[in-house]
Short mmCIF file of C-alpha atoms in Angstrom, two decimals:
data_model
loop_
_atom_site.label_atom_id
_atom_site.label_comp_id
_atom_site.label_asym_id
_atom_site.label_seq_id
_atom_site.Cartn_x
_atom_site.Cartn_y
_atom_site.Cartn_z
CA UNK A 1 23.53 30.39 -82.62
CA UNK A 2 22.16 30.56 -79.16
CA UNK A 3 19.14 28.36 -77.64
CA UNK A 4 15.88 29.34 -78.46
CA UNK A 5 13.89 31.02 -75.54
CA UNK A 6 10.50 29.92 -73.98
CA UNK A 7 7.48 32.47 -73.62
CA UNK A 8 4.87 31.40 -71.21
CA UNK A 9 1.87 31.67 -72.81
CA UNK A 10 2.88 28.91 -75.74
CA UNK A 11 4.02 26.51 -73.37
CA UNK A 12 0.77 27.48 -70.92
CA UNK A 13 -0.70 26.33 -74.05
CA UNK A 14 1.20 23.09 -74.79
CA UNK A 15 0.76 21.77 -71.78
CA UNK A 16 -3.07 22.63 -71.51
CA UNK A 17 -2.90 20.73 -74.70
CA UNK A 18 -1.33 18.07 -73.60
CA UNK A 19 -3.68 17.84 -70.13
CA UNK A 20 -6.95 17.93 -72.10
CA UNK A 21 -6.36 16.22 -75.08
CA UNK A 22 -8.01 18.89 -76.80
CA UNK A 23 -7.46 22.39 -78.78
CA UNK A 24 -11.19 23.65 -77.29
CA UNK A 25 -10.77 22.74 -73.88
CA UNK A 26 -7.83 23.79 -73.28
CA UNK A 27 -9.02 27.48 -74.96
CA UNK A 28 -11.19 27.03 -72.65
CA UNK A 29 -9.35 26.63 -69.61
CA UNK A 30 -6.96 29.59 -70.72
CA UNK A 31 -9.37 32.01 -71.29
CA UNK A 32 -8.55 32.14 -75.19
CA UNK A 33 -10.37 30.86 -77.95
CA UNK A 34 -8.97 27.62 -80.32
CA UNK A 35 -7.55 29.95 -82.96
CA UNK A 36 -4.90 31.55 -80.75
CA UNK A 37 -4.27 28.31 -79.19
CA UNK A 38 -3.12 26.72 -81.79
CA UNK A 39 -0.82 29.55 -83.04
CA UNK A 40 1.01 29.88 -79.46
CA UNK A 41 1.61 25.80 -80.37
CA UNK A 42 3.12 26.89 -83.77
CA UNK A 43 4.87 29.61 -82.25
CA UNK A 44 6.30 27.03 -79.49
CA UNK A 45 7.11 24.02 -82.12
CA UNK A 46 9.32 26.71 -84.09
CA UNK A 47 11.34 27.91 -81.71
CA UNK A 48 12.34 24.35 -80.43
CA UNK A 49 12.49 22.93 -84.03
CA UNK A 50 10.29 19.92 -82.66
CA UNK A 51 6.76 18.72 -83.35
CA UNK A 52 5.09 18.13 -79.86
CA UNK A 53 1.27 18.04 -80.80
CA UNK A 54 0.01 15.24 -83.53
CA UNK A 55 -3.33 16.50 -84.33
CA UNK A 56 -6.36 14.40 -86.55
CA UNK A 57 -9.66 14.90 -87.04
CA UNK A 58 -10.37 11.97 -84.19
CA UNK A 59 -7.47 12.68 -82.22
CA UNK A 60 -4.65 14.77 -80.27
CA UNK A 61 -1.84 13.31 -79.03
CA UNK A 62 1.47 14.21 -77.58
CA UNK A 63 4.46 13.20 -80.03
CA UNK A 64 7.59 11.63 -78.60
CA UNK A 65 8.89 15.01 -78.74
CA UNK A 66 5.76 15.97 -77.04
CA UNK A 67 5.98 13.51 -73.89
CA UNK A 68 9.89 14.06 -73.51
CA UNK A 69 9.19 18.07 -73.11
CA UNK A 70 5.87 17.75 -71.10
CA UNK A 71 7.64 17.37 -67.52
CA UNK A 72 10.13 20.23 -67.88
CA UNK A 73 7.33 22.49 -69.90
CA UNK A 74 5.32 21.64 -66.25
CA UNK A 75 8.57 22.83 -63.96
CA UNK A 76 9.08 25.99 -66.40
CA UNK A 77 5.17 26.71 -66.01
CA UNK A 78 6.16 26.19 -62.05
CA UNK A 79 9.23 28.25 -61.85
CA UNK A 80 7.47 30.95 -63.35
CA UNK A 81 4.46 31.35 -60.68
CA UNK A 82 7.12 31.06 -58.01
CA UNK A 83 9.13 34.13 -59.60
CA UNK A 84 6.20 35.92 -59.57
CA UNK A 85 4.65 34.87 -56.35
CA UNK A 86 8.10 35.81 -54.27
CA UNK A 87 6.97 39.48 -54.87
CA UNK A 88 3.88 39.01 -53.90
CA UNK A 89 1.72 38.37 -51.02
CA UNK A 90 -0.79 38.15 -52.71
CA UNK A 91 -2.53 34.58 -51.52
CA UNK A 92 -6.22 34.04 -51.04
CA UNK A 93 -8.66 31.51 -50.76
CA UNK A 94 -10.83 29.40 -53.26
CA UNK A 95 -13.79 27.91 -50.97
CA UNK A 96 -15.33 25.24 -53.25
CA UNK A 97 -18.49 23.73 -52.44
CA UNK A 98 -19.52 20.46 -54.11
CA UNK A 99 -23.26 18.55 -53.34
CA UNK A 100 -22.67 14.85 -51.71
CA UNK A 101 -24.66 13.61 -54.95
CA UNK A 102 -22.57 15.31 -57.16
CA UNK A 103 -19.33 14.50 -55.77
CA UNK A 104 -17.16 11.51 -57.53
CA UNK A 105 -14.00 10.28 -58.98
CA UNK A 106 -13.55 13.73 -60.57
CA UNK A 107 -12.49 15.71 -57.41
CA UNK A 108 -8.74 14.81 -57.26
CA UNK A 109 -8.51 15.52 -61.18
CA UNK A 110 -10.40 19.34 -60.48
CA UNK A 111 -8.10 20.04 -57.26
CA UNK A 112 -5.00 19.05 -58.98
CA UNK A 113 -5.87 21.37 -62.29
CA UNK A 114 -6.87 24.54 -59.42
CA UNK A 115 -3.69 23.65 -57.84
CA UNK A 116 -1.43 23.76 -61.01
CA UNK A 117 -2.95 26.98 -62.19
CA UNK A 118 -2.35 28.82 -59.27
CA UNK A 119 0.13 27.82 -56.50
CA UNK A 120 -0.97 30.40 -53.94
CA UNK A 121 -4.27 29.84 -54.11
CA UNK A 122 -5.38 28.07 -50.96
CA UNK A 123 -8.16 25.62 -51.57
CA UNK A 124 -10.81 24.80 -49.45
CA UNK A 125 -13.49 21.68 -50.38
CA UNK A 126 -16.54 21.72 -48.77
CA UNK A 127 -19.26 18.30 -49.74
CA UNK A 128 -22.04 18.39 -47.97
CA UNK A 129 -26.11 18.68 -48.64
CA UNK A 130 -26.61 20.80 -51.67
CA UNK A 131 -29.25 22.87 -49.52
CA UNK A 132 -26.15 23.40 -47.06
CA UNK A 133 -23.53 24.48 -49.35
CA UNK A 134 -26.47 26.76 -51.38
CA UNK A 135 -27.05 28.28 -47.41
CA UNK A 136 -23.59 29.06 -47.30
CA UNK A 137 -23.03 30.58 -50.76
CA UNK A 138 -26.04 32.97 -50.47
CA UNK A 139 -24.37 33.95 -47.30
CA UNK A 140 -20.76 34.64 -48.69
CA UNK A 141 -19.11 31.54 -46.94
CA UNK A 142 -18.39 29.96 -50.46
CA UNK A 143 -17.16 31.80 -53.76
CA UNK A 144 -18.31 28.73 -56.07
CA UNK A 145 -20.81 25.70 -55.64
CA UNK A 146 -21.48 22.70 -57.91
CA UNK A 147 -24.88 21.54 -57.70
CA UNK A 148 -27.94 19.81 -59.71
CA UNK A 149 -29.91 22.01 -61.58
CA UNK A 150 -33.18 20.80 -58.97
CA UNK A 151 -31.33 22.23 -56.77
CA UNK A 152 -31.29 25.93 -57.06
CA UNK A 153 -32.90 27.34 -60.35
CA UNK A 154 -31.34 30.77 -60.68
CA UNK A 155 -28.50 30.82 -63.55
CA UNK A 156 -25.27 28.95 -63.62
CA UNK A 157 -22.43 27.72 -65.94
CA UNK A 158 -23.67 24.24 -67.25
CA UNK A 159 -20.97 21.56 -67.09
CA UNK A 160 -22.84 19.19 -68.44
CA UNK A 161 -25.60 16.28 -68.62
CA UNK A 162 -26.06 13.97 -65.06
CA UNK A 163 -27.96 10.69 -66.59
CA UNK A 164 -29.73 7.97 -63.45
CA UNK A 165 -30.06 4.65 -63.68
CA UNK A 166 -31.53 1.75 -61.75
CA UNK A 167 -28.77 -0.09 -59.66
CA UNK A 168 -28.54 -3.87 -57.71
CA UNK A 169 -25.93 -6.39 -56.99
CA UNK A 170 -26.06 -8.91 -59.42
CA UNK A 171 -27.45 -11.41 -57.63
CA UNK A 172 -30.68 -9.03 -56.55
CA UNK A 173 -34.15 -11.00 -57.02
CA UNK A 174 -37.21 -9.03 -56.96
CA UNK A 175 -40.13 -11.41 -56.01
CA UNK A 176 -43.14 -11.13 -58.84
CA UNK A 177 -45.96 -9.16 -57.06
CA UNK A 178 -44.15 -8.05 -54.24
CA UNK A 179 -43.63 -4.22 -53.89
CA UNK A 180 -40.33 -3.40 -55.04
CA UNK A 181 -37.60 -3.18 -52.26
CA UNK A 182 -35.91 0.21 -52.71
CA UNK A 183 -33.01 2.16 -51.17
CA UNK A 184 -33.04 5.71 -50.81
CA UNK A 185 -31.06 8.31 -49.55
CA UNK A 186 -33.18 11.53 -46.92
CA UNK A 187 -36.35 12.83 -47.79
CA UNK A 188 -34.68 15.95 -49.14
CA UNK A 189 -32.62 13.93 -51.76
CA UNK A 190 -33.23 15.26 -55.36
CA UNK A 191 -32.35 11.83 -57.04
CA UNK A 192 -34.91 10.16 -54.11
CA UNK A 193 -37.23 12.46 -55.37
CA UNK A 194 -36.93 11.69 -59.17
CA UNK A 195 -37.19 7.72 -58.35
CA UNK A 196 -40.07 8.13 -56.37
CA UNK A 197 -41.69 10.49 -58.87
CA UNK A 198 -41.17 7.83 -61.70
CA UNK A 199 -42.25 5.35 -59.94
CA UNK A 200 -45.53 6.66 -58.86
CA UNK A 201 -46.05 7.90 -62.83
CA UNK A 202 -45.33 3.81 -63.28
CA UNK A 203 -47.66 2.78 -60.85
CA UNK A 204 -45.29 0.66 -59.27
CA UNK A 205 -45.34 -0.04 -55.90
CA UNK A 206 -42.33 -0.02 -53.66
CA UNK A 207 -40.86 0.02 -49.77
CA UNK A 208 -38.39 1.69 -48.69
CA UNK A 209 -36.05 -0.42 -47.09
CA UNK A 210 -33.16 1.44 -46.33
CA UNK A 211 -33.39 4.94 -45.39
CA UNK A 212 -30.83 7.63 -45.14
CA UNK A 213 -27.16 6.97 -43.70
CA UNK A 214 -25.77 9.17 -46.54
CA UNK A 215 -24.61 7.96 -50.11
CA UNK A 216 -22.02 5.56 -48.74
CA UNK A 217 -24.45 3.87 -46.54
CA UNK A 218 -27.25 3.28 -49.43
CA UNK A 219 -24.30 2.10 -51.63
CA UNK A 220 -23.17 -0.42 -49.28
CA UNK A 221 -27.16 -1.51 -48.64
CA UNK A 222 -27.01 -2.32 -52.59
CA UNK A 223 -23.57 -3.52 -53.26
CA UNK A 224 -25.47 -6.28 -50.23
CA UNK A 225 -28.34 -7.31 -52.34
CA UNK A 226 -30.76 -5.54 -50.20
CA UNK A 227 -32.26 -3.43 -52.38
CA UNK A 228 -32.83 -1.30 -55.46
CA UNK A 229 -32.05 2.33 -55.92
CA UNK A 230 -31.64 4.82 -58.47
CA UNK A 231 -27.88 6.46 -58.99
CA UNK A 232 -26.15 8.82 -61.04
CA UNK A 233 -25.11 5.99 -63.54
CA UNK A 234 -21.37 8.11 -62.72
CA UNK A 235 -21.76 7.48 -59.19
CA UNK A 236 -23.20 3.69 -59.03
CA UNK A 237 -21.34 1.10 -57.30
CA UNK A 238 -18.60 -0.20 -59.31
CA UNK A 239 -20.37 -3.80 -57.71
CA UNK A 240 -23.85 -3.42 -59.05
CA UNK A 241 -25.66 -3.82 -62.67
CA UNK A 242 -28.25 -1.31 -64.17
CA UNK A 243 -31.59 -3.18 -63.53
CA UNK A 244 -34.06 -0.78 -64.98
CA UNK A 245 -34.77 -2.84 -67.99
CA UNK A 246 -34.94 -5.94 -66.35
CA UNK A 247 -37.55 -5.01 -63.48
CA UNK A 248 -39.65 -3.14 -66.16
CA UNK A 249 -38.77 -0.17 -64.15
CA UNK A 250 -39.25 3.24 -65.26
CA UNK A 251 -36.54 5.20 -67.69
CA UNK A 252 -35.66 8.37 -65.03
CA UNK A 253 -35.31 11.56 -66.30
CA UNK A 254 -31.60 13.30 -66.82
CA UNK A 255 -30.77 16.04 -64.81
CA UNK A 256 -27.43 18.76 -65.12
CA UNK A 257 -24.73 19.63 -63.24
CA UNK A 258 -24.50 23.50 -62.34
CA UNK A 259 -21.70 25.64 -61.28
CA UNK A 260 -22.34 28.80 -59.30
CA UNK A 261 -20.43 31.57 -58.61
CA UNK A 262 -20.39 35.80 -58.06
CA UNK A 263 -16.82 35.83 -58.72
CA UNK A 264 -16.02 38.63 -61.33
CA UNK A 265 -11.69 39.07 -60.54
CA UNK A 266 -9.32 38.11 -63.11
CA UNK A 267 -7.65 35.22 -61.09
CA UNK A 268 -10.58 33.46 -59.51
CA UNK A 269 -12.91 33.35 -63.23
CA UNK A 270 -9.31 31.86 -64.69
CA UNK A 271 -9.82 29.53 -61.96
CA UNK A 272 -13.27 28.81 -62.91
CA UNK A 273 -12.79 27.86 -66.39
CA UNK A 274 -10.19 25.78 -65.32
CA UNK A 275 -12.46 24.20 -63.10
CA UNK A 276 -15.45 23.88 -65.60
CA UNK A 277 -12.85 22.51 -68.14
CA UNK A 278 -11.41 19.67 -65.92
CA UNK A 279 -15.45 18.45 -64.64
CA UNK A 280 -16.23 18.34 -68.14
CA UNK A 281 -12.69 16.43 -69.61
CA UNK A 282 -13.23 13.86 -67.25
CA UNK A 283 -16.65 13.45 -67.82
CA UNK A 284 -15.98 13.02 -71.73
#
């Protein structure tokens, strides 16, 4: 009896399993739907006489079988896009743009999952001012930006809820009666603007501080006890506590994070979902 043979499309599937931890998002990130998904895995687990996936109502997990066969599975995926690419020249770019405020610990995670999907596809990374990168994208110079929805309201994919918080080194003291000491990003800043919005519906009054020096700069100003100042709860400073409560500041309003894009080709909306699919599996 010979060895059973590998089709691409279950193990595409196994592994997208196996990276998301789950049947939908990885649907998702393959263009499919959870149905077909889930029979490629069948399909897969029968030929190799192995069950890779343990699935509950809670949870999805790789089996032993599973973690032995998810390396290989990964150089198979591999070997096939470098077949395929050798008769090809066809290699283009992917010019990402993502807003400083938006940016965080998720960027490796959606770079790596771009990269794996598509070898030749160079990819370019562009954080600046969401005004900036929205400049460039009306102009052509970007195929996809990830913004706030304050940002630009014209329709987007939604990738999911941004929540704000009220952030100071643990040691912070705010002096009873004394305006409250705040640190704050531009003018221009959308989450400056929501602070200062809630705290003028509080009737609380507050000096700015610190001003401007980017996101690092007003991080470092906090993580120092200088000041307050309202973060994506995300994005705070791993050195700082959520003070809202215990200033009897004001609860700030949630916000969403957008992804734009007038890409309609096969190969860069397959790069989209996988995009949209790794933001929101690291966000969960």
């Amino acid at each position: 009896m010979g060895k059973p043979s590998l089709d691409v499309e279950s193990v595409q599937a196994f592994v997208s399993i196996a990276d998301f931890q789950s049947f939908t998002r990885a649907a998702e990130a393959l263009g499919s739907t959870q149905g077909a998904i889930s029979v490629r895995l069948k399909r897969l687990e029968e030929r190799l006489g192995y069950k890779l996936i343990e699935r509950t109502p809670r949870l999805v997990r790789l089996s032993a079988q599973g973690l032995v066969f998810l390396n290989p599975a990964r150089d198979f995926l591999a070997a096939h896009d470098r077949a395929l690419l050798a008769l090809s020249c066809d290699c283009r770019r992917f010019r990402l743009g993502i807003a400083e405020h938006v940016a965080g610990p998720e960027i490796p995670l959606l770079l790596s999952r771009l990269n794996e999907r598509d070898p030749a596809l160079t990819i370019e990374v562009r954080m600046e001012s969401a005004r900036s990168l929205l400049d460039a994208f009306d102009a052509g110079n970007l195929d996809a930006v990830i913004v706030r929805e304050e940002d630009d309201r014209r329709d987007g994919e939604d990738l999911g809820p941004e929540h704000f918080g009220w952030y100071a080194a643990p040691a912070f003291h705010q002096q009873p009666g004394k305006a409250l000491r705040l640190a704050a990003l531009a003018p221009c800043c959308g989450v400056r603007d929501i602070a200062v919005r809630a705290l003028a519906g509080a009737d609380i009054e507050w000096n700015e501080v610190f001003v401007g020096g980017g996101h690092a700069a007003v991080m470092a100003a906090v993580s120092a006890g200088l000041a307050v100042a309202a973060f994506a709860c995300r994005l705070a400073p791993p050195d700082t506590v959520e003070v809202g409560q215990k200033l009897g500041l004001p609860a700030l309003p949630a916000s969403r994070i957008m992804l734009h894009s007038t890409l309609t080709d096969q190969r860069s909306r397959a790069a989209l979902r996988t995009l949209a699919a790794a933001f929101r599996e690291h966000r969960a």
